[in-house]
CSV table of C-alpha atoms in Angstrom, one decimal:
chain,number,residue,atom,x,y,z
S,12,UNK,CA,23.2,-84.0,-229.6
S,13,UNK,CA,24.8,-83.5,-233.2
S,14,UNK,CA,28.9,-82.5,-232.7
S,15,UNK,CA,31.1,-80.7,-235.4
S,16,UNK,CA,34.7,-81.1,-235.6
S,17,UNK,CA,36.4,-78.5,-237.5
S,18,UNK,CA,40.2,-78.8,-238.3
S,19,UNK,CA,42.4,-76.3,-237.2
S,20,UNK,CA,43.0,-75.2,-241.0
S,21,UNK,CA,39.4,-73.7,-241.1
S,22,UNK,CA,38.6,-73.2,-237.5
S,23,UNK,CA,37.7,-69.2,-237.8
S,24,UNK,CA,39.9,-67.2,-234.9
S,25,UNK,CA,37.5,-65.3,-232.3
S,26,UNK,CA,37.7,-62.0,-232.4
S,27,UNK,CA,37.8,-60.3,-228.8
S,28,UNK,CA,38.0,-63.2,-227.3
S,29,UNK,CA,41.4,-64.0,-224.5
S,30,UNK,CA,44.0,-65.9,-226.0
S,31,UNK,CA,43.4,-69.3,-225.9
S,32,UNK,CA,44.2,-70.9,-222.9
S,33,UNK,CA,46.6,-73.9,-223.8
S,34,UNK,CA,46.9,-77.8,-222.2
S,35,UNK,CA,50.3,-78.1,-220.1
S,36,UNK,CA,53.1,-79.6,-222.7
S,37,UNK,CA,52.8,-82.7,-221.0
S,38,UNK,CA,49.4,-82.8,-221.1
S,39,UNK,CA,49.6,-82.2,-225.0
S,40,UNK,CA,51.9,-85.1,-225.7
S,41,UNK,CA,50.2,-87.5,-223.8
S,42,UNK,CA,46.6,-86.9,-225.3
S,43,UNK,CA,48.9,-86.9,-229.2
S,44,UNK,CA,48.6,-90.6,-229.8
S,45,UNK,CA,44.5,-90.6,-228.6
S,46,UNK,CA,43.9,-88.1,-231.3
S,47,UNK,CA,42.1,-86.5,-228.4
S,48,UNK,CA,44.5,-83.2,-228.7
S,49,UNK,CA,42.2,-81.8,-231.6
S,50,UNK,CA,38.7,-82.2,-229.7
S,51,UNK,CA,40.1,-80.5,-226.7
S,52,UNK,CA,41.0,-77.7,-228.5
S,53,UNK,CA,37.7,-77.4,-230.0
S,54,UNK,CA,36.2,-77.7,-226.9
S,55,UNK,CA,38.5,-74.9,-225.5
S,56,UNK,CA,38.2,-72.7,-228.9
S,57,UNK,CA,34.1,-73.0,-228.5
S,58,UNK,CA,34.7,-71.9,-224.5
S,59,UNK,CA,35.5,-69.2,-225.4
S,60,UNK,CA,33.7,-68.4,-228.5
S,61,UNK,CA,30.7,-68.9,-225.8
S,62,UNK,CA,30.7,-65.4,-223.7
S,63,UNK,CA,31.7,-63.9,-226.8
S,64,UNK,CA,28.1,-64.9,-228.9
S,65,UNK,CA,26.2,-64.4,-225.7
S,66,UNK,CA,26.8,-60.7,-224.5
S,67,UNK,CA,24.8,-59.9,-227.3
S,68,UNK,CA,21.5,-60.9,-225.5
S,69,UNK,CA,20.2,-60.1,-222.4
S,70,UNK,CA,21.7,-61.5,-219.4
S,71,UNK,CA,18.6,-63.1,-218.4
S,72,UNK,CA,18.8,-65.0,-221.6
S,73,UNK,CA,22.6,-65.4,-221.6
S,74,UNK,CA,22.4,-67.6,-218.2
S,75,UNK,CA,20.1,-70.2,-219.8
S,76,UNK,CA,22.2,-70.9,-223.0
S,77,UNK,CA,25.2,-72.3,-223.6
S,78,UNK,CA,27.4,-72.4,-227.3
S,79,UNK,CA,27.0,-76.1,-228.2
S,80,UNK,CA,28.8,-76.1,-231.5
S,81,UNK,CA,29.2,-74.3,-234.8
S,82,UNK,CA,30.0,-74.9,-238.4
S,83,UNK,CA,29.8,-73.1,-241.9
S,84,UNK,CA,26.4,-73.0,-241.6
S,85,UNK,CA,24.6,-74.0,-237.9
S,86,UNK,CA,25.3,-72.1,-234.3
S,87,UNK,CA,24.4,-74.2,-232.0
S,88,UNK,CA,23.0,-73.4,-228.4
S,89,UNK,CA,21.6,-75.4,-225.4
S,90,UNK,CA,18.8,-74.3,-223.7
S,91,UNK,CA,17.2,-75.5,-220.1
S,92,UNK,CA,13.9,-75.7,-221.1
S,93,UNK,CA,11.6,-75.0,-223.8
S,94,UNK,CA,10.8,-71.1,-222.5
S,95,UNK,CA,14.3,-70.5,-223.2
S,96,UNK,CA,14.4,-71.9,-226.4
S,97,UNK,CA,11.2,-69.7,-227.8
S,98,UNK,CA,13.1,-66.6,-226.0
S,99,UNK,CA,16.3,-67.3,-227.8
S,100,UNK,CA,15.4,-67.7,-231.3
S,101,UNK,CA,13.7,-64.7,-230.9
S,102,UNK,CA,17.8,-63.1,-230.6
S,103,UNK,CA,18.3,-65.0,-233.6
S,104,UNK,CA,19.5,-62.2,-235.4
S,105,UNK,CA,21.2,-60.7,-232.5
S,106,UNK,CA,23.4,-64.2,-232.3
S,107,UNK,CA,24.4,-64.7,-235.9
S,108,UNK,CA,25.5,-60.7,-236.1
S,109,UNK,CA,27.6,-61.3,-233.2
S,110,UNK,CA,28.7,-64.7,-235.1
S,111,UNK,CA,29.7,-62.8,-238.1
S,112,UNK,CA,31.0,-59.9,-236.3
S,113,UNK,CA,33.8,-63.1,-234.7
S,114,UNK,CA,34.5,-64.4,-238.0
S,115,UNK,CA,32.0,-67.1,-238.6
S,116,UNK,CA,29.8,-67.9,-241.2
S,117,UNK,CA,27.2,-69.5,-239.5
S,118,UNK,CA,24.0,-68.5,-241.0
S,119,UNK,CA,20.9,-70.4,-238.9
S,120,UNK,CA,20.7,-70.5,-235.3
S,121,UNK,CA,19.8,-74.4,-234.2
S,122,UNK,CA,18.1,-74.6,-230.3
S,123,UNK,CA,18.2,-77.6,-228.6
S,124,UNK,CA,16.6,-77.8,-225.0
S,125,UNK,CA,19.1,-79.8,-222.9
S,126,UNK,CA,18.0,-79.7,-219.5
S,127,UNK,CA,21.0,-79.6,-216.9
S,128,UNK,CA,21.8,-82.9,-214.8
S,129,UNK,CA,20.4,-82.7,-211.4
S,130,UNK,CA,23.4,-81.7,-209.3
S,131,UNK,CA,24.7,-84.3,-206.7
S,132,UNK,CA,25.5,-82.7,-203.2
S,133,UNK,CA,28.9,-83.4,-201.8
S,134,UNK,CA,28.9,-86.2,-199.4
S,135,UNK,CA,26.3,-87.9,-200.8
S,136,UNK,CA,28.3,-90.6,-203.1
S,137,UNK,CA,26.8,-93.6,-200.9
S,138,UNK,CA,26.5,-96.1,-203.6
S,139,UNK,CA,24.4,-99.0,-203.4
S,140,UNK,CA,24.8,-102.7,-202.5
S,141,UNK,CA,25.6,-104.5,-205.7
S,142,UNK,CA,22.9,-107.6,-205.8
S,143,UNK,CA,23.8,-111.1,-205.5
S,144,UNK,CA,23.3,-111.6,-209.3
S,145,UNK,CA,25.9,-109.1,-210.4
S,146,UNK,CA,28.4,-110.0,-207.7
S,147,UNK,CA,27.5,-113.9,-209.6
S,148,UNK,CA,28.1,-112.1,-213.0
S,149,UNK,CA,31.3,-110.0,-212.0
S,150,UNK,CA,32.6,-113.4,-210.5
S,151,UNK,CA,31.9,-115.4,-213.2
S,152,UNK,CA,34.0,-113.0,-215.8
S,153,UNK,CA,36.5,-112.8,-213.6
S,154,UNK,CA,37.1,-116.5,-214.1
S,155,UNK,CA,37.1,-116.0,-217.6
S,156,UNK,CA,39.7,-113.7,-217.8
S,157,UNK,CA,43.4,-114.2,-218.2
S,158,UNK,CA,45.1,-110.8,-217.2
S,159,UNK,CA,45.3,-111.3,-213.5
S,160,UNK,CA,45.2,-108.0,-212.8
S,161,UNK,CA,41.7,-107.7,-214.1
S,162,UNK,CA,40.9,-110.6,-212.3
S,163,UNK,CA,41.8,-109.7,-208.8
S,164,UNK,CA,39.7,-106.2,-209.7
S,165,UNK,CA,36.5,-107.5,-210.7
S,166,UNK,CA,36.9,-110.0,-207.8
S,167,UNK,CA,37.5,-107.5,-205.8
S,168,UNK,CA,34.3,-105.3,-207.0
S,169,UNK,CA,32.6,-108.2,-206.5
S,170,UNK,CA,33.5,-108.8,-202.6
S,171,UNK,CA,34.6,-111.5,-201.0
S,172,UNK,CA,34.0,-114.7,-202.7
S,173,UNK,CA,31.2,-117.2,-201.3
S,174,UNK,CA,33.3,-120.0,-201.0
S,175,UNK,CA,36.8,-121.5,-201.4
S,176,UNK,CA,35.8,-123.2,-205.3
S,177,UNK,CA,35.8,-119.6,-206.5
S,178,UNK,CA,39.4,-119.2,-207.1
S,179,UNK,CA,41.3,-116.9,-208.4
């Protein structure tokens, strides 16, 4: 999936749209050094650009797609499956009117199909029994770390050791 990052200078303001909803302070200043600050308010800014672009089809339609991304020229939407994506370029023009009616100047209307991850039902996070070989392999870079704190963790991952020579 191709991803735009806008700056904040030319990110377009949604018209209609709530207010953004902002991180917690805290939150903010701890994501400020990771440089991660900017993508999660791009990923919040194209929340809510989302219902905003999609009210102008019909809610059929709106319930299979999803705003992927946008740019001076591209709107980009997720589909489920291929159906969806024939039925949605078909509201091309629908799409990019409501773009340019929110500021944008997105001109072409990109579809990707994206089919959704199979959902995992609660209570059902059995994982399974590592193998012999990568409790061998987590074992064996255990030893080869320093940091002891690492150590005890992969050791740990890697259940009880087979025999007293394995240290640590």
């Amino acid at each position: 999936m191709m991803t735009f990052i806008m700056s904040d200078a030319s990110k377009p303001s949604v018209r209609g749209a709530a207010p953004p909803t902002r991180l917690p302070p805290r939150a903010l200043e701890a994501l400020s050094g990771t440089g991660l600050a900017s993508v999660v308010e791009r990923a919040r800014w194209l929340g809510e650009l989302d219902p905003v672009l999609r009210q102008s089809l019909p809610a059929t339609l709106a319930d299979q797609c999803k705003l992927a991304n946008v740019d001076d020229k591209n709107l980009v939407f997720l589909v489920s499956a291929p159906v969806w994506k024939a039925r949605l370029r078909l509201h091309a023009d629908a799409l990019l009117d409501a773009a340019a009616a929110a500021g944008l100047k997105a001109r072409t209307l990109v579809v990707k199909v994206a089919p959704p991850e199979p959902a995992i039902p609660a209570g059902t996070g059995q994982s399974k029994p590592l193998s012999e070989a990568v409790r061998d392999s987590l074992r064996a870079t255990a030893q080869s770390v320093s940091d002891p704190g690492l150590r005890a963790q992969l050791l740990r991952l890697a259940g009880k050791p087979r025999s007293t020579t394995d240290g640590a």
